[in-house]
CSV table of C-alpha atoms in Angstrom, one decimal:
chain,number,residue,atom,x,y,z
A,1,UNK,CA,0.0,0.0,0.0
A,2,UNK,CA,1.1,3.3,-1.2
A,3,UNK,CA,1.9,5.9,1.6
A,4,UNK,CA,-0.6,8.0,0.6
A,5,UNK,CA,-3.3,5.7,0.8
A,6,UNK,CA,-2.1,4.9,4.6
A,7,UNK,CA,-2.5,8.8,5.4
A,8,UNK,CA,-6.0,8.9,4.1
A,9,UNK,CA,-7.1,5.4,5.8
A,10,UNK,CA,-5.5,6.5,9.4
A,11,UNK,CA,-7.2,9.7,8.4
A,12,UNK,CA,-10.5,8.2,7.8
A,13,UNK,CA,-10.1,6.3,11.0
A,14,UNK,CA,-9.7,9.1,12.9
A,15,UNK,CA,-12.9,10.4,12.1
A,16,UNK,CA,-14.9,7.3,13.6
A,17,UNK,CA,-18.1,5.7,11.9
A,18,UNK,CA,-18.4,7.6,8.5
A,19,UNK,CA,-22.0,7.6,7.3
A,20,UNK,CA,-23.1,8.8,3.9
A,21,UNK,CA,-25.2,11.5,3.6
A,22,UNK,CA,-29.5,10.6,2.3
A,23,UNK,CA,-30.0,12.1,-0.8
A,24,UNK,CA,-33.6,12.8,-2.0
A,25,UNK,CA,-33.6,11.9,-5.8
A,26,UNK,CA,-35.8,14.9,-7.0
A,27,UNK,CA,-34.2,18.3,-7.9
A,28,UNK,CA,-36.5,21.5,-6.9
A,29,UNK,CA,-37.7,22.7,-10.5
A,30,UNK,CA,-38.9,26.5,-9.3
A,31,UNK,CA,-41.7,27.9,-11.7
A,32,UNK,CA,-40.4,31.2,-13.2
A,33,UNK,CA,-43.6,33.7,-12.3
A,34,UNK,CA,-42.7,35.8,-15.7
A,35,UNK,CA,-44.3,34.3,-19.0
A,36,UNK,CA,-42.2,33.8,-22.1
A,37,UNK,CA,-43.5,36.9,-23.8
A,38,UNK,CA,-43.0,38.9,-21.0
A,39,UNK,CA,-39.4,37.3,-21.2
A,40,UNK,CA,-38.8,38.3,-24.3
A,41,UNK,CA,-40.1,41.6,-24.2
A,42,UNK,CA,-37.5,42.7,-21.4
A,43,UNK,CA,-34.5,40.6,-23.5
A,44,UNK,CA,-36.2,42.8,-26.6
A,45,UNK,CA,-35.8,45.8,-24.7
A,46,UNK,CA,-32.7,45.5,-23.3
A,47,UNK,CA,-31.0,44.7,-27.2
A,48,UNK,CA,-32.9,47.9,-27.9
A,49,UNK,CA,-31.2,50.3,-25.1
A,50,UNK,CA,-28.0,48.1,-26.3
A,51,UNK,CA,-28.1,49.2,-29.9
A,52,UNK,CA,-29.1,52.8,-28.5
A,53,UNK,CA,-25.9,53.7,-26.6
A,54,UNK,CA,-23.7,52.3,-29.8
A,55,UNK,CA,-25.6,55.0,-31.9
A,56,UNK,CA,-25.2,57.5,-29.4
A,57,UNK,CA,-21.9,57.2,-27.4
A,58,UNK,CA,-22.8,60.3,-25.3
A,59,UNK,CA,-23.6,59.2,-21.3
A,60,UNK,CA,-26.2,60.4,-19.0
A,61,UNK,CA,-24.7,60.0,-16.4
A,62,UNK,CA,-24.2,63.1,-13.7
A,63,UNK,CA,-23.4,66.2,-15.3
A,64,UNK,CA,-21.8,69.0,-13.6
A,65,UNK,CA,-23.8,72.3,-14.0
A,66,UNK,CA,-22.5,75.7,-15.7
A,67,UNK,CA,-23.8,79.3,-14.3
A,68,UNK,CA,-25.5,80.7,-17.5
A,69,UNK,CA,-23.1,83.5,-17.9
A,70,UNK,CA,-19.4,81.4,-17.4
A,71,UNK,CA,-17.8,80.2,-20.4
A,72,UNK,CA,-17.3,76.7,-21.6
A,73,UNK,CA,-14.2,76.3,-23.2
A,74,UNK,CA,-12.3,72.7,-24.1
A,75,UNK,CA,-9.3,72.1,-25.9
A,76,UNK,CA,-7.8,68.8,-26.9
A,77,UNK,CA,-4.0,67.6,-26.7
A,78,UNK,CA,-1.8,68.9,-30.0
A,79,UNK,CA,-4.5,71.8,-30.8
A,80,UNK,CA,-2.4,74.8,-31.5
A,81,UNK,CA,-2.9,77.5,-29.2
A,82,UNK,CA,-3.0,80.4,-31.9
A,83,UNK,CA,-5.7,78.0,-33.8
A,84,UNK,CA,-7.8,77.8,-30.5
A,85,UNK,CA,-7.4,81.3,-30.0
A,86,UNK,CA,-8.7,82.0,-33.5
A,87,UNK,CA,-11.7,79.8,-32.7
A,88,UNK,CA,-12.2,81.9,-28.9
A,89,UNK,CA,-12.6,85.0,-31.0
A,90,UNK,CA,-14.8,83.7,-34.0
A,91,UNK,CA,-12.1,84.2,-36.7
A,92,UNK,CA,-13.4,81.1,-38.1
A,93,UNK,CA,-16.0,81.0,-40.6
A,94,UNK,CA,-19.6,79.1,-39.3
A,95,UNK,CA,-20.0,76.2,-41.8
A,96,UNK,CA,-23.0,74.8,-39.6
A,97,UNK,CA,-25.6,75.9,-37.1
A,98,UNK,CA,-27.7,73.7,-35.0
A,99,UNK,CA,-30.1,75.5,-32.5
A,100,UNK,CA,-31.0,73.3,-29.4
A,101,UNK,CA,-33.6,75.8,-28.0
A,102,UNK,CA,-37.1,74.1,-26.8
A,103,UNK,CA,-35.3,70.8,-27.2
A,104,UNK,CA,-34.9,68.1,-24.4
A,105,UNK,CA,-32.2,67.0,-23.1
A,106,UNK,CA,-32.6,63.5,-24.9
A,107,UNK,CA,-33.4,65.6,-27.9
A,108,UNK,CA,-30.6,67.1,-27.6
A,109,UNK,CA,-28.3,64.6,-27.2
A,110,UNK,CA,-29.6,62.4,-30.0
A,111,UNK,CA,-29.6,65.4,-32.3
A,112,UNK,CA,-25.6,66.9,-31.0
A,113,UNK,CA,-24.1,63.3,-31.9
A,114,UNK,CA,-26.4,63.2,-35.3
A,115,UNK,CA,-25.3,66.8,-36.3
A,116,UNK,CA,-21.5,66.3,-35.4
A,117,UNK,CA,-21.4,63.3,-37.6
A,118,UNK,CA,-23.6,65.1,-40.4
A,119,UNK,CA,-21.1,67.9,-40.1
A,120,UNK,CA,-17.7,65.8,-41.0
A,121,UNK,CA,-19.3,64.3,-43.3
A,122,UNK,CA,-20.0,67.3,-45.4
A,123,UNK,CA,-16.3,68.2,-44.4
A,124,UNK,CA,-17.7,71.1,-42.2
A,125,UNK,CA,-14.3,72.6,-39.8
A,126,UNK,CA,-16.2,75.2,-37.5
A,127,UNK,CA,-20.0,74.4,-36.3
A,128,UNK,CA,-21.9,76.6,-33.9
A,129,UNK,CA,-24.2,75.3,-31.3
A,130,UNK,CA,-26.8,77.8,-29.9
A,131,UNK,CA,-27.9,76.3,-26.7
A,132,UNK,CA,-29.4,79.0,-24.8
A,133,UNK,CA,-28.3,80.2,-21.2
A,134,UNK,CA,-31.7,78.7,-20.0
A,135,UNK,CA,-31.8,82.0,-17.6
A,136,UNK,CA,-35.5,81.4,-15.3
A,137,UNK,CA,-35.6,78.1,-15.8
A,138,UNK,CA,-35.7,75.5,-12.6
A,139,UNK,CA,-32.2,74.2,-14.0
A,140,UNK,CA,-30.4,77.5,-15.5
A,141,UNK,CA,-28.1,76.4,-18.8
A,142,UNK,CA,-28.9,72.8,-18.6
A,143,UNK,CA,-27.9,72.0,-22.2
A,144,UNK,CA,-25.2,74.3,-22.0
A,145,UNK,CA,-23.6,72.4,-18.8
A,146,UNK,CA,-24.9,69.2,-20.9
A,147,UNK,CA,-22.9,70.2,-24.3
A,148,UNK,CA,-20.0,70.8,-22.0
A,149,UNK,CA,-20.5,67.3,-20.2
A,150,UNK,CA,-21.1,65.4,-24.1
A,151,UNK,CA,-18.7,67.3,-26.2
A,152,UNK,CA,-15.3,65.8,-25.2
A,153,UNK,CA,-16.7,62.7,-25.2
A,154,UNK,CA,-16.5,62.8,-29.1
A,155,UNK,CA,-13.3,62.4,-30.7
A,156,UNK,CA,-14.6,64.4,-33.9
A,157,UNK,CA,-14.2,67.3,-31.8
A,158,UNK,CA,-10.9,69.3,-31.4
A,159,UNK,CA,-11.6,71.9,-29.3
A,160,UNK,CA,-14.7,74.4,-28.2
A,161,UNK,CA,-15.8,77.4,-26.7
A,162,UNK,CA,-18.6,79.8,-25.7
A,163,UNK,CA,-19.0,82.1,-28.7
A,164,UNK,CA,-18.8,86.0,-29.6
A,165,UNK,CA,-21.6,88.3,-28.8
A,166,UNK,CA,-22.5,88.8,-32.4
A,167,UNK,CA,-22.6,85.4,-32.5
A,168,UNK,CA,-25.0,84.4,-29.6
A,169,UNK,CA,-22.3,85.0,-26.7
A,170,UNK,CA,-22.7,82.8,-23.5
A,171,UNK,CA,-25.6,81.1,-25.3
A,172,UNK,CA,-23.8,79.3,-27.9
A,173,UNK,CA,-20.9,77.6,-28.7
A,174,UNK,CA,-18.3,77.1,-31.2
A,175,UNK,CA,-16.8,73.9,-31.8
A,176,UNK,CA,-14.0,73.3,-34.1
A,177,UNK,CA,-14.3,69.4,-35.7
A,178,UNK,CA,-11.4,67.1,-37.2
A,179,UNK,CA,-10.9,67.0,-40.8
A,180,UNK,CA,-12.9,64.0,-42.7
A,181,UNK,CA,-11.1,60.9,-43.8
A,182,UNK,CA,-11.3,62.7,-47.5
A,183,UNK,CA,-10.0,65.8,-46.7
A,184,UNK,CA,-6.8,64.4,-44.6
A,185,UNK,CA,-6.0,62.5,-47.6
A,186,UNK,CA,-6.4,65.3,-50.1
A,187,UNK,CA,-3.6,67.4,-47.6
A,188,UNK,CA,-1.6,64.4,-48.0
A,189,UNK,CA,-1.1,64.2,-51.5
A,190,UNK,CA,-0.7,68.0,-51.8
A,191,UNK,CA,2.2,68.2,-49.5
A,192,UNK,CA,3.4,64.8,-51.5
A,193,UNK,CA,3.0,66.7,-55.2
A,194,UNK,CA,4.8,69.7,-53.7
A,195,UNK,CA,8.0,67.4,-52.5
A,196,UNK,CA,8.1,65.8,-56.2
C-alpha cells in the first residue's frame, strides 16, 4: 500500500463511523412567475437600449452644472494654441448651425451626436451650437452644462468654446471638428505633389 493511501485510511479512521449522507432523488424545479413573452419583451428591450448607446456614445450620467453667464471652453492635446485662439474669437467662418432651444435633453443629445457626424461628413471645420443660457428656468443652462459634459466625449471634436456676442455670446458655442477621412488625404497628397 502506497503511503498516501495509509495517510488517508489513518485519516478516515480518525474520524470514527463515516456515514453517507441521504440524498432525495428529486431536484427543486422553481416555476419562473414571468411568461415567455414577457421574457422576451424585457431581452427585446434590453437589445434595444443596447443598440441605442452604440448610436449614441454620449452618457447620461451626472453632469456637472455651468452658471448661465461662465464660459465653456475645451481644448484637446496637439491643438495649436494660436488656432484655438482663433476659434475663442470667432475668426473662423460658421460652416453649420444647429439651435438646441425648446429641445430636451434627450433631444438634444440624440440630435448633438447626429449633427456632429452630419457635419464631418460634409467636411464642415467650424460648427456653432446655440444652446441658450436657460436664464429662469428650474435648471439654468442645462444643455449648456450638458454640451460641456457630451462634447469631449467625441473624438470628432478638437476643441470648443462659448462664442462671440454677435454670435450668440454665453448662449452658444463654437466647436472646431477634425478633418474627414477625404479631406486628410487630399492634404496628404498635396504636401506629397509639392516634394516631387
Amino acid at each position: 500500500m502506497s503511503s498516501d493511501s495509509k495517510l488517508f485510511k489513518d485519516a478516515l479512521g480518525d474520524l470514527g463511523d463515516v456515514k453517507p449522507l441521504v440524498q432525495e432523488r428529486r431536484v427543486a424545479l422553481r416555476k419562473d412567475s414571468k411568461p415567455p413573452e414577457q421574457i422576451l419583451r424585457e431581452r427585446r428591450s434590453a437589445a434595444t437600449r443596447q443598440t441605442e448607446r452604440e448610436m449614441n456614445p454620449l452618457s447620461g450620467e451626472y453632469i456637472e452644472l455651468v452658471a448661465p453667464w461662465d464660459p465653456i471652453e475645451f481644448k484637446r492635446d496637439g491643438v495649436q494654441n494660436g488656432v484655438y485662439r482663433n476659434l475663442r474669437l470667432g475668426k473662423y467662418t460658421v460652416d453649420a448651425r444647429l439651435d438646441l432651444h425648446r429641445h430636451s435633453v434627450e433631444m438634444a443629445r440624440s440630435v448633438v451626436v447626429e449633427f456632429i457626424r452630419d457635419c464631418i461628413e460634409a467636411d464642415v471645420r467650424c460648427a456653432l451650437i446655440t444652446h441658450g443660457k436657460g436664464e429662469g428656468r428650474k435648471q439654468p443652462a442645462l444643455l449648456k452644462s450638458c454640451l460641456n459634459h457630451w462634447l469631449p466625449q467625441l473624438d470628432e471634436v478638437l476643441a470648443f468654446h462659448s462664442a462671440q456676442k454677435q454670435h450668440g455670446g454665453m448662449g452658444a458655442t463654437y466647436i472646431l471638428l477634425r478633418k474627414s477621412e477625404r479631406k486628410r488625404q487630399e492634404n496628404l497628397e498635396r504636401h506629397q505633389r509639392r516634394r516631387l
